[in-house]
Coordinates of C-alpha atoms in Angstrom, one line a residue:
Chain A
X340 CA -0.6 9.5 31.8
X341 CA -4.4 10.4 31.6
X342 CA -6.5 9.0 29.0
X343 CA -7.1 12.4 27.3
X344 CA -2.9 13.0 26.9
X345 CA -2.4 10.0 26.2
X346 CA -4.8 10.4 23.0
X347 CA -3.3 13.6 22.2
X348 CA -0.3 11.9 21.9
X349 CA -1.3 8.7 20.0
X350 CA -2.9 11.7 17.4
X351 CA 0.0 13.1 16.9
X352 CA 2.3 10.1 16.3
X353 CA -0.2 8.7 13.9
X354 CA -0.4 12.2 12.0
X355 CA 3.3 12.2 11.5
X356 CA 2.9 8.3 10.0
X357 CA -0.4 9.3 8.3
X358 CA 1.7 12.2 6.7
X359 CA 4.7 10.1 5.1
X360 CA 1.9 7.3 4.5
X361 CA 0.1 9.9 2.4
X362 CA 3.6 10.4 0.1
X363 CA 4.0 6.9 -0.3
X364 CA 0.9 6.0 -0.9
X365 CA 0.2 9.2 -3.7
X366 CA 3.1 7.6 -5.6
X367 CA 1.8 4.2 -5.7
X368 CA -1.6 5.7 -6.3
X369 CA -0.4 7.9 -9.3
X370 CA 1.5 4.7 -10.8
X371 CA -1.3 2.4 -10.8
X372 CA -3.8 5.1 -11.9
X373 CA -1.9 6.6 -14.7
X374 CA 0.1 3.3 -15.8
X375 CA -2.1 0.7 -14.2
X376 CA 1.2 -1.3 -12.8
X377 CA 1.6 -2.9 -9.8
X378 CA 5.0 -1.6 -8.6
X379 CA 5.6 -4.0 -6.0
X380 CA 8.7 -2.6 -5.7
X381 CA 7.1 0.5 -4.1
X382 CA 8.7 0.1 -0.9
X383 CA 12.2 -0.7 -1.9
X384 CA 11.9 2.9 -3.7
X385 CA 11.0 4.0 -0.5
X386 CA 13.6 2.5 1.5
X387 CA 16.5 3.2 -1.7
X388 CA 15.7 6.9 -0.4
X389 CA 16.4 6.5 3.1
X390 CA 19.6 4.7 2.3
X391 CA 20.4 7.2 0.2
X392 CA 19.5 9.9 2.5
X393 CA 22.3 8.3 4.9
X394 CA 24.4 8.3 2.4
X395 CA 24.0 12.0 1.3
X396 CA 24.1 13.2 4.9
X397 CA 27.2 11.4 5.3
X398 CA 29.0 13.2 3.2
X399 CA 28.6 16.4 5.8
X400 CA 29.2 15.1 8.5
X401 CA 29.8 17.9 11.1
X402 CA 26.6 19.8 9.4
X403 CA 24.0 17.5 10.0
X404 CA 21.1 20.9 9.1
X405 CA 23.4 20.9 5.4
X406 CA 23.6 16.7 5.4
X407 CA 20.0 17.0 5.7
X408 CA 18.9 19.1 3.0
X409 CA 21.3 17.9 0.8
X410 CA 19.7 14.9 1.5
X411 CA 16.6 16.1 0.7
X412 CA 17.2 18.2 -3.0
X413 CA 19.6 15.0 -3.9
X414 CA 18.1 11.2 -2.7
X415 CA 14.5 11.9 -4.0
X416 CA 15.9 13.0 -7.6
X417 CA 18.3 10.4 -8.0
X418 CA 15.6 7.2 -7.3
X419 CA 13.3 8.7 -9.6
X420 CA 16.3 8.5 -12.0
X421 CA 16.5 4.9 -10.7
X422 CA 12.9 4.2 -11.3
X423 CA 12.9 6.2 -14.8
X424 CA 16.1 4.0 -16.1
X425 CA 14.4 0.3 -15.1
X426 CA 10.9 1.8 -16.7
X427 CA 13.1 2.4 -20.2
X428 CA 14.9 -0.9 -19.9
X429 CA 12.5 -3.3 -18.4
X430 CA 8.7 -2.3 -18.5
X431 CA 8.6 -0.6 -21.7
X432 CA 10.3 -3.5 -23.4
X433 CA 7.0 -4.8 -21.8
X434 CA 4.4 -2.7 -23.2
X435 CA 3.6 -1.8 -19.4
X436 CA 1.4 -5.2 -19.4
X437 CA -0.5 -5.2 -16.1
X438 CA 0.4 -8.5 -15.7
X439 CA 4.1 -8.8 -16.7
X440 CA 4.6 -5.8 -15.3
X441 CA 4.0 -7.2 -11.4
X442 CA 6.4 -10.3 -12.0
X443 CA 9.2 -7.5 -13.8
X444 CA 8.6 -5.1 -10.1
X445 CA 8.9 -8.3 -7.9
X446 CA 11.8 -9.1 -9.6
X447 CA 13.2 -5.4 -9.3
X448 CA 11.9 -5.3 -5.6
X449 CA 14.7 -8.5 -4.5
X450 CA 17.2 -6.5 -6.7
X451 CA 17.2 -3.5 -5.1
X452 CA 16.6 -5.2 -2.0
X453 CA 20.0 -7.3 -2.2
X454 CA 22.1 -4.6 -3.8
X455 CA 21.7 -3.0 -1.1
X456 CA 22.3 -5.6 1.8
X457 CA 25.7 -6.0 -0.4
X458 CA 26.5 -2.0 -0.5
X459 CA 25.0 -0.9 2.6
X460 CA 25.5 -3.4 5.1
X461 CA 23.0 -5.2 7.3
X462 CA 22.6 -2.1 10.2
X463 CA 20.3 0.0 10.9
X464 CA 21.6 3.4 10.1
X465 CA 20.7 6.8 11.4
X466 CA 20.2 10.2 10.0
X467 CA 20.6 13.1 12.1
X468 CA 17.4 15.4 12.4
X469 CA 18.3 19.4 11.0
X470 CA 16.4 20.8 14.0
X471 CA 14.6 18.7 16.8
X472 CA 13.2 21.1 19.7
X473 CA 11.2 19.2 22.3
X474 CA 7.6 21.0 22.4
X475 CA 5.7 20.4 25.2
X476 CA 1.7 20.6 25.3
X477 CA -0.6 21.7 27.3
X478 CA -3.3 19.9 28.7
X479 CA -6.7 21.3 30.2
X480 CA -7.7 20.4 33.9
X481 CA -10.4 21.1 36.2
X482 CA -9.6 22.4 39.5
X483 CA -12.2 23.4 42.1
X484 CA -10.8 26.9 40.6
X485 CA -11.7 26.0 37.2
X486 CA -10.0 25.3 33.9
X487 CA -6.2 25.3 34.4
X488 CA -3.4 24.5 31.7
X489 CA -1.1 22.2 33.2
X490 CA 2.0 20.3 30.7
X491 CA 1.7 16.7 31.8
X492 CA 4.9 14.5 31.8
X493 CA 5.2 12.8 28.5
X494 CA 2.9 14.8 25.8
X495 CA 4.9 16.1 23.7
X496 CA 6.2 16.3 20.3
X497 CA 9.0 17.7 18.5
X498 CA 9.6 20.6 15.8
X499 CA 11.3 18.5 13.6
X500 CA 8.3 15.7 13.5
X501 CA 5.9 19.1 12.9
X502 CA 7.7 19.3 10.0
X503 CA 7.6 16.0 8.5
X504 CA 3.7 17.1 8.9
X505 CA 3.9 20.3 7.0
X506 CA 6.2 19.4 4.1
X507 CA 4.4 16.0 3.8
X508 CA 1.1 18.3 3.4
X509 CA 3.4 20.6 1.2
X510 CA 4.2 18.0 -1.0
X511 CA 1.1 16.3 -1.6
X512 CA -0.7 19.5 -1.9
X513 CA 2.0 20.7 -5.1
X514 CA 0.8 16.9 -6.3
X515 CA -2.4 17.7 -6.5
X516 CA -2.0 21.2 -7.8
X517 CA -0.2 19.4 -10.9
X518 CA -2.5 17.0 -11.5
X519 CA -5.4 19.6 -11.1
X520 CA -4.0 23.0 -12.5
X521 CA -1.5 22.4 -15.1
X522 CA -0.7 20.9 -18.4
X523 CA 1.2 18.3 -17.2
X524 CA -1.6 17.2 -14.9
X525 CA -4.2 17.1 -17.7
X526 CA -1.4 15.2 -20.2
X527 CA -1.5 12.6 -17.6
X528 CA -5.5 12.5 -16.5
X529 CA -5.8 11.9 -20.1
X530 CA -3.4 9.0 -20.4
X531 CA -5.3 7.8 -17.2
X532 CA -8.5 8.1 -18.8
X533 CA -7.9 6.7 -22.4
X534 CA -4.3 5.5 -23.7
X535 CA -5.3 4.9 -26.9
X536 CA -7.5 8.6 -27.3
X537 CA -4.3 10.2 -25.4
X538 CA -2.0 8.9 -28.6
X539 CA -4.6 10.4 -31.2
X540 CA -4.3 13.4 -29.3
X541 CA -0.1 13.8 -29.7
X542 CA 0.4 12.5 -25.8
X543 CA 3.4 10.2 -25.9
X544 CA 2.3 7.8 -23.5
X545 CA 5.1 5.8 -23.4
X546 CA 7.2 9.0 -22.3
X547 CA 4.2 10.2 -19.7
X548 CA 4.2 6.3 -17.9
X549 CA 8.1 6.9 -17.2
X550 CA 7.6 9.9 -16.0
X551 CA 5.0 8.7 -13.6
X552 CA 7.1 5.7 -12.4
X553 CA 9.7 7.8 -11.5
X554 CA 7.0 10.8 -10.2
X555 CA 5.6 7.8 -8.0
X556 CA 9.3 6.8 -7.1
X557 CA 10.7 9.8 -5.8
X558 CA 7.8 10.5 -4.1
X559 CA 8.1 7.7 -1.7
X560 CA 11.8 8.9 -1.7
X561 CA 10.6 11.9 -0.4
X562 CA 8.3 10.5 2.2
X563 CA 11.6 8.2 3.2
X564 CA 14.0 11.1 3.7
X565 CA 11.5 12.7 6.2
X566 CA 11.1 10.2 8.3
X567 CA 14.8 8.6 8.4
X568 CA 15.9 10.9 11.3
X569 CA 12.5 9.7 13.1
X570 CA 13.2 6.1 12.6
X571 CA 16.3 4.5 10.6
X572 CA 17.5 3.8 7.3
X573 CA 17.9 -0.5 6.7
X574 CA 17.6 -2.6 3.9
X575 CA 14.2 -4.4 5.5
X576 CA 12.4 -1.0 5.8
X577 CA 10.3 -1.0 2.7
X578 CA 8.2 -3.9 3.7
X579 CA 5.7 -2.0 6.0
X580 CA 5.3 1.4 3.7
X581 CA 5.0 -1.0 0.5
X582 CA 1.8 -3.0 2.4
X583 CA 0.3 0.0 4.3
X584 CA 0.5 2.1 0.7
X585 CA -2.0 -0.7 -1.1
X586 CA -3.8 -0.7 1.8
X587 CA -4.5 3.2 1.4
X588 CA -4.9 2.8 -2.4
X589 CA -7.3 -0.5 -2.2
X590 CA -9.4 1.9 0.8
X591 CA -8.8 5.0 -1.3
X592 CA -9.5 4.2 -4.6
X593 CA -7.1 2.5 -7.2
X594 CA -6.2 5.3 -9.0
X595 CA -8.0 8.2 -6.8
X596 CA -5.7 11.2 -5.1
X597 CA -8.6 12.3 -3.4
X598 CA -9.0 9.1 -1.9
X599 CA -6.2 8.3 -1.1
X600 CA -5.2 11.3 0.9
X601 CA -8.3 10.8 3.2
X602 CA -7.5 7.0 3.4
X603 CA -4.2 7.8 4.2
X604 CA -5.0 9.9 7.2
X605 CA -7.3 7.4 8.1
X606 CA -4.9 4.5 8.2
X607 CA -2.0 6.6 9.2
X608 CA -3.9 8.2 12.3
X609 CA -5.8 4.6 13.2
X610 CA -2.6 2.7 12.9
X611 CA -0.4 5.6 15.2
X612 CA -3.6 5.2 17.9
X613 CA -3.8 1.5 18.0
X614 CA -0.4 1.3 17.8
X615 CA 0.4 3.5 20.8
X616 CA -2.6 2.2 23.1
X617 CA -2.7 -1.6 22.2
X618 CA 0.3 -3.0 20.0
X619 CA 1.6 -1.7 16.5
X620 CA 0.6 -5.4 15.1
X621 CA -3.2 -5.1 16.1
X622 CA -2.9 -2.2 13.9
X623 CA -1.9 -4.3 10.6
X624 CA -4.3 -6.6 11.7
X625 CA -7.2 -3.7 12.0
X626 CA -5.6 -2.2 8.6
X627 CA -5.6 -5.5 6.6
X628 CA -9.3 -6.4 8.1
X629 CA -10.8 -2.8 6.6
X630 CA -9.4 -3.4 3.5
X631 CA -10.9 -7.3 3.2
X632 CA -14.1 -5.6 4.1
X633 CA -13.5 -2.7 1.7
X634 CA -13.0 -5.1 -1.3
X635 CA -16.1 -7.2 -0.3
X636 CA -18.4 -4.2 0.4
X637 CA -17.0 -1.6 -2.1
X638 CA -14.3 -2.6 -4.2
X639 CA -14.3 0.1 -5.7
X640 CA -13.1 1.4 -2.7
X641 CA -14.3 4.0 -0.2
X642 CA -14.0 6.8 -2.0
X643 CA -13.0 5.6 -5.7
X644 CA -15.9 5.4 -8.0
X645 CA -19.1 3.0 -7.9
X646 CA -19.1 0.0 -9.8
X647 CA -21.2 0.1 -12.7
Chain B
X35 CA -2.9 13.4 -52.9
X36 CA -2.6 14.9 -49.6
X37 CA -2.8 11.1 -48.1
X38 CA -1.7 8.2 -50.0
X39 CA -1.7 4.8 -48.5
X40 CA -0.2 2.1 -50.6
X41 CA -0.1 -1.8 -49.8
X42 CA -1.1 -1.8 -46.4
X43 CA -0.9 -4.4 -44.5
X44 CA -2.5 -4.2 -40.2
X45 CA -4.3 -5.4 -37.5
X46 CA -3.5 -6.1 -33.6
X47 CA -1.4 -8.7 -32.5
X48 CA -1.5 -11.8 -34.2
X49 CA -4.8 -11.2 -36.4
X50 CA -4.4 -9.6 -39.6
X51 CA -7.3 -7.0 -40.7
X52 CA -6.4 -4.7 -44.1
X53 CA -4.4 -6.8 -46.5
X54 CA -3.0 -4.9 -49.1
X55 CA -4.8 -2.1 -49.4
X56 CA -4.5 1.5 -51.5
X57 CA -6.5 4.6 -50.9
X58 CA -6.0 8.7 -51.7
X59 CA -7.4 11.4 -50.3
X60 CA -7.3 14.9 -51.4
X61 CA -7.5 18.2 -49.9
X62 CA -11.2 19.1 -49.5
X63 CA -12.3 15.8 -51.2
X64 CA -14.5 14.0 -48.7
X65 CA -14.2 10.3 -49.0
X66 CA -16.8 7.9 -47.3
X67 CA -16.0 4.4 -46.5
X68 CA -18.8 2.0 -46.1
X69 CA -18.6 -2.0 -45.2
X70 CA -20.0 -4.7 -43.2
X71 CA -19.2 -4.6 -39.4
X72 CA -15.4 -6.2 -39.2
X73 CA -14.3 -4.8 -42.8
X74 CA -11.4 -3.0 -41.4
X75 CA -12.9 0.7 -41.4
X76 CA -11.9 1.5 -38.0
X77 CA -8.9 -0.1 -38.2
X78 CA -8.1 1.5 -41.2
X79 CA -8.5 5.0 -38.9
X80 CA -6.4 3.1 -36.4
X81 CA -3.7 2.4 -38.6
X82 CA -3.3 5.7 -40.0
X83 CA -3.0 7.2 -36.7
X84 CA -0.6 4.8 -35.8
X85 CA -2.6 3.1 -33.3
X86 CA -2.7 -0.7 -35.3
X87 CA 0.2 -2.5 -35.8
X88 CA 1.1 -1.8 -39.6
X89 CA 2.6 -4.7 -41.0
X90 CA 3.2 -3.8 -44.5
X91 CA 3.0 -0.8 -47.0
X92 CA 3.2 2.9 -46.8
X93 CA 1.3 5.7 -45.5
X94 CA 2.3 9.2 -46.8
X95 CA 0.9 12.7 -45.7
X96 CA 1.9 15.6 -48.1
X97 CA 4.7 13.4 -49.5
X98 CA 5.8 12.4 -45.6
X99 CA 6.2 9.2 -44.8
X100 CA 4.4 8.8 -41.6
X101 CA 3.8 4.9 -41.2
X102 CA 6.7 4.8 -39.5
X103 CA 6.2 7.2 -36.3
X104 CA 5.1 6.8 -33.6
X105 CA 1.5 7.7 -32.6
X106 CA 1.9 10.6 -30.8
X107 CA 3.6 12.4 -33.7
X108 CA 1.0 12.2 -36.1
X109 CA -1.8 14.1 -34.8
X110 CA 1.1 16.9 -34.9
X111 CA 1.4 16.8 -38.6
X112 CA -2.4 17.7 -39.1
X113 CA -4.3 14.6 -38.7
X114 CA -7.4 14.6 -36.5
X115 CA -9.9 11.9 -35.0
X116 CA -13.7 11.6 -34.3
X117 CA -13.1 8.0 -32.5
X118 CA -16.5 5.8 -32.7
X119 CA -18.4 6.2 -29.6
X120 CA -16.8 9.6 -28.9
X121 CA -14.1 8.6 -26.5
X122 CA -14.0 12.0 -24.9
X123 CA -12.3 12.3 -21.4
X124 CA -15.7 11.9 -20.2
X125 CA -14.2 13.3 -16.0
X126 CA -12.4 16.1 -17.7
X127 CA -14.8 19.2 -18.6
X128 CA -15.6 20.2 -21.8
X129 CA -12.9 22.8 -21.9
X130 CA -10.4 20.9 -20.3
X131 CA -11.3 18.4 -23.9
X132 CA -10.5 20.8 -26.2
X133 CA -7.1 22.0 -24.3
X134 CA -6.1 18.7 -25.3
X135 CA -6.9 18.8 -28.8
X136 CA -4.7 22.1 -28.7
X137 CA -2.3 20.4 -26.9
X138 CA -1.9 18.2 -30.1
X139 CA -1.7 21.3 -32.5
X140 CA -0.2 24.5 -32.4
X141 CA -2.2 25.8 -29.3
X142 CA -3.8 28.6 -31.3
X143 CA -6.5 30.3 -29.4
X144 CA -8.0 31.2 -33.3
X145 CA -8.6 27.8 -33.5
X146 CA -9.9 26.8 -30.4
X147 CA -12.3 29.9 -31.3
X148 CA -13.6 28.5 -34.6
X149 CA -14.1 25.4 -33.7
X150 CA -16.1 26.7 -31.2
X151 CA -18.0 28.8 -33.7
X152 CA -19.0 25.9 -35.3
X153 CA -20.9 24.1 -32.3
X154 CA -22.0 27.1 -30.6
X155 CA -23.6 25.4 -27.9
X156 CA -20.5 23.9 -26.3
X157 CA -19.7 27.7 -25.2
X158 CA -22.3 27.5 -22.5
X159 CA -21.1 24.4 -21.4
X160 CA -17.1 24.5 -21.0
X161 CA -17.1 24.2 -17.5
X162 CA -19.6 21.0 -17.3
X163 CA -17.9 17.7 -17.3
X164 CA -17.8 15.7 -20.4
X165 CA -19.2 12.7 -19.5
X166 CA -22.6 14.8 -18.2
X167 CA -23.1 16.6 -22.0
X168 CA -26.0 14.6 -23.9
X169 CA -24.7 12.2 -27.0
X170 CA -25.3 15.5 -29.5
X171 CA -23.1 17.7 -27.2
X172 CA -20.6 14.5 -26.7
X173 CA -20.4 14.3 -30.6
X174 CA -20.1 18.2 -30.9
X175 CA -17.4 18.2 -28.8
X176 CA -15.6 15.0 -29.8
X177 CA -15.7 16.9 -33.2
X178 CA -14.6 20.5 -31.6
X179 CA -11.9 18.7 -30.1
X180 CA -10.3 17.2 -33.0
X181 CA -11.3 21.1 -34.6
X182 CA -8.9 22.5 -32.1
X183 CA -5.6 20.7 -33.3
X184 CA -6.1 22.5 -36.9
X185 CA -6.6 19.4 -39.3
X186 CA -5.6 18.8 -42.3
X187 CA -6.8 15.6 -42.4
X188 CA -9.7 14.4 -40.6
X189 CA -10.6 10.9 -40.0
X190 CA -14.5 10.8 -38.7
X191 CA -15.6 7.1 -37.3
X192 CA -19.5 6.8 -37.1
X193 CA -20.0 10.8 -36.2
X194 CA -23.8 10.2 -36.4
X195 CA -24.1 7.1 -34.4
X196 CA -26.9 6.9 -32.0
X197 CA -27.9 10.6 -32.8
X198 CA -31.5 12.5 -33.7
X199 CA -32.0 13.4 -37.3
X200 CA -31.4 17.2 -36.2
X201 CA -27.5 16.6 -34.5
X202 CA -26.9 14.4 -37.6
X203 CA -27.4 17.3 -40.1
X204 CA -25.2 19.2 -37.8
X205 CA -22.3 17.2 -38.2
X206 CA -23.0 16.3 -41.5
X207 CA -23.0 20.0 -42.1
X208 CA -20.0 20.4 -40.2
X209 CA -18.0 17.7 -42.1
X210 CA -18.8 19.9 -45.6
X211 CA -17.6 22.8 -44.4
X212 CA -14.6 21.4 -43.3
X213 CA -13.5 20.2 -46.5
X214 CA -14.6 23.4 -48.5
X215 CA -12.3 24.8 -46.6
X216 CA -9.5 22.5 -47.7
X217 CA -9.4 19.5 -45.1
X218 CA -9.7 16.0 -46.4
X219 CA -12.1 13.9 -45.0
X220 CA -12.2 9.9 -44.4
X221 CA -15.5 9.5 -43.1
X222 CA -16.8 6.2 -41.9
X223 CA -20.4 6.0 -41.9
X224 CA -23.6 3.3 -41.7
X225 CA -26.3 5.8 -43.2
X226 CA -25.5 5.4 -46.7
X227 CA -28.5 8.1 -47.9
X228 CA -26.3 10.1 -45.0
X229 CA -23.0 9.6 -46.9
X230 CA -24.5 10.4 -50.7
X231 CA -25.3 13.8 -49.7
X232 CA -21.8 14.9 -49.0
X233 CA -19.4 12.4 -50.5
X234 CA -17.2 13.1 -53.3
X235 CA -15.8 9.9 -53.8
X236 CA -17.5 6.3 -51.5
X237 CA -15.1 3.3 -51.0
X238 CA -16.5 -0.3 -49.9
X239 CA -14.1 -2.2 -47.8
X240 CA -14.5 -5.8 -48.0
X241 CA -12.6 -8.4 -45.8
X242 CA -9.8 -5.9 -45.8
X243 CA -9.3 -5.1 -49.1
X244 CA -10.8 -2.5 -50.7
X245 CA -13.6 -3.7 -53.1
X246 CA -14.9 -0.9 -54.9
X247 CA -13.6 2.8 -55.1
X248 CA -16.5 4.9 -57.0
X249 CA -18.5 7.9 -56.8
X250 CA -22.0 8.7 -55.2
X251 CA -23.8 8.8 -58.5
X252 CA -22.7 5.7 -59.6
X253 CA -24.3 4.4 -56.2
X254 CA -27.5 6.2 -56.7
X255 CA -27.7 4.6 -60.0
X256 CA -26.8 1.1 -58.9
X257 CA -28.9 0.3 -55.8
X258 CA -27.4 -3.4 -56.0
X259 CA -23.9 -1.9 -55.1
X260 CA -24.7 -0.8 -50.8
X261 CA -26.8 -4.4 -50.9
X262 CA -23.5 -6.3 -52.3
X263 CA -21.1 -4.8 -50.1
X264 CA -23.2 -3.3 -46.7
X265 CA -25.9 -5.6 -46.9
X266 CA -28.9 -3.6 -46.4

């Protein structure tokens, strides 16, 4: 394949991992910034959805299009229940200490992680895509006639990965509408801003940090359930969402949306180039590198606030 | 008394800050505390709103016990707060502030409106971000947002801190009104010739105790008083 194609192609495998990055990465984003915890266990959230998602689609087997969106409405819901029940038991007993709080999610990280090696088993499991049409695209050549459209072997893409785009974008556009529009989105800005000022002003903060834990679970839940038919739901899969989502947030901004949207496209998009043209591993490398620089240059990240 | 503390033991963690102390407040009665830095005014605010750890005693509002609840639920019975500094949500705009103060009381647009009315200037700025405002507009609107929950009880920490002589006959102005109309007001305040002018009752706060619960013409006839207990 051409260079040009071939790009085309590396583009649009990175914008579907951007996309899920994005939902991932928002949830961590929205956890640290509201709650300021760590949740190492980010990733196991994210990969308790996918299992889930195999689960739920399971249960309809010869309907995979009804397995699927059961999938969806059910596996997202029922982690953020997850997440909502250890935040009441564990890191409220805590006083959602910064510090205590990373130990407690480590902790909850190798639980989750274990349960389900002993429930789910060791394989890889897959979840069958509701629709997956091959779309072919067209490329532009030059022909001592002119501009022609030829479809080149290889670039393509599929509906079903066009829609991990569009109700990744979906999703993470009705985040920021909460956060920017509504009541519940200025309830939590506030807690963000100033606990103790949030309290004097009737916010239950204790009340607002679980439901941000389990906002910030399910959406990496949701972000899991997309991409399962794509990839594969396993018991190991939470590593490489959990690292790439700090990486976002550290580029981003701890604790910016806005941020970490356009660092999530970034590092999705840069990581589905290199990852396609030179090795998925150069990619980490690249990705980890930015964000050493990031935190040297501008901790407060690229496009987080200024340090005083 | 429309708030009674008795006994009252607080502070944060392991230090201790009020030991034992009593206050009342009536409606429209403004009462102005006054102490040396690390007396246990602020924390006294703090405890009422539930935001020290109260070790000992009672708090009552209109009979209620309220030393018991939690935080958030207190605002909700009528008690508002001017913190020191200001503390707005300084990224949030100005109206985006006082949505939260409603948020804590009964949402009335009526009250939202006068409190409004009262710093007129904040009109022409609700869309401008809080942290932008200059410290007058801050302190307006710190007020205007504890305004818009509908005290009954306001507790005011340094109001005129840092300000020009013209914003701090604003809110002193402010503060009176409030409690002709019927709000009871704790005020804590380092201009004592500030406090004199609208205080019905002044209480000195020593080491955590209260030392001295009296009037303002007993001060202005004993000088020796503000030097014994503020120091200046």
């Amino acid at each position: 394949m051409e260079f040009g194609p071939h790009l085309i192609l590396a583009l649009l495998e990175g914008l579907v991992q951007a996309s899920v990055l994005m939902l991932t990465a928002l949830g961590l984003s929205l956890v640290f910034g509201v709650m300021r915890v760590v949740n190492v266990a980010h990733g196991e959230f994210f990969m308790l959805g996918a299992v889930l998602a195999h689960v739920v689609a399971g249960w309809f087997g010869a309907h995979p299009a009804l397995g699927f969106i059961a999938a969806l409405l059910l596996a997202p819901p029922l982690v953020a229940l997850a997440a909502l029940a250890f935040d009441r038991t564990v890191l409220h007993r805590l006083g959602h200490d910064p510090e205590r709080t990373i130990v407690a999610t480590i902790g909850l990280l190798y639980v989750i992680q274990q349960l389900t090696l002993m429930t789910f088993g060791p394989e890889a499991r897959p979840v069958t895509a509701p629709f997956n049409h091959r779309i072919a695209i067209p490329w532009i050549e030059t022909t001592a006639a002119g501009l022609s459209f030829y479809f080149p072997w290889g670039l393509s893409t599929t509906s079903y990965k066009l829609f991990v785009v569009v109700a990744a974008f979906a999703a993470s556009a009705g985040v920021w509408l909460m956060m920017a529009r509504g009541r519940v989105g200025l309830v939590l800005r506030a807690t963000q801003l100033d606990r103790e000022t949030a309290q004097a002003f009737a916010i239950p903060v204790h009340q607002v940090y679980g439901f941000v834990f389990a906002l910030g679970a399910g959406l990496a839940a949701l972000g899991a359930v997309l991409v399962v038919p794509i990839r594969q739901a396993h018991y190991l899969m939470g590593g490489d969402p959990l690292l790439l989502s700090f990486i976002v947030v550290i580029i981003g901004g701890l604790g910016s949306l806005r941020g970490t949207v356009w660092a999530a496209l970034l590092i999705g998009m840069s990581d589905g180039i290199v990852s396609v043209f030179f090795s998925p591993t150069l990619a980490k490398i690249l990705a980890t590198l930015l964000v050493a620089l990031v935190l040297v240059y501008r901790p407060g990240g690229l496009f987080g606030a200024k340090p005083a | 008394m429309m708030l009674e503390l008795r006994d009252i033991d607080a502070g944060y963690g392991t230090v201790q800050v009020l030991r034992g102390l009593s206050l009342q407040l009536a409606a429209g009665e403004v009462l102005c505390l006054l102490g040396r830095n690390g007396a246990g005014k602020t924390t006294l605010m703090k405890t009422i709103l539930g935001l020290a750890d109260r070790r000992a005693g009672s708090i009552r509002l209109d009979g209620v016990e309220i030393g018991t609840m939690p935080a958030y639920r207190i605002p909700r019975l009528g008690v508002g707060y001017v913190p020191q500094g200001r503390r707005l949500f300084g990224e949030m705009t100005v109206a985006e502030n006082l949505r939260i103060g409603q948020l804590a009381g009964d949402g009335d647009e009526a009250t939202r409106n006068s409190a409004l009315a009262m710093f007129p200037r904040l009109e022409e700025r609700l869309g401008q971000r809080a942290d932008t405002l200059s410290g007058g507009e801050q302190q307006m609107l710190a007020m205007a947002r504890a305004l818009c929950l509908g005290p009954r009880v306001l507790l005011l920490d340094e109001p005129t801190e840092g300000l020009q002589p013209s914003m701090i006959a604003l809110i002193r102005d402010a503060a009176s009104a409030l409690a002709a109309g019927g709000v009871a007001v704790l005020l804590v305040e380092q201009r004592v010739e500030a406090v004199l002018e609208i205080a019905d009752r002044v209480a000195f706060l020593e080491n955590g105790r209260l030392a001295l619960d009296t009037t303002p013409d007993a001060l202005r006839a004993d000088e020796s008083l503000v030097h014994r207990y503020v120091g200046v």
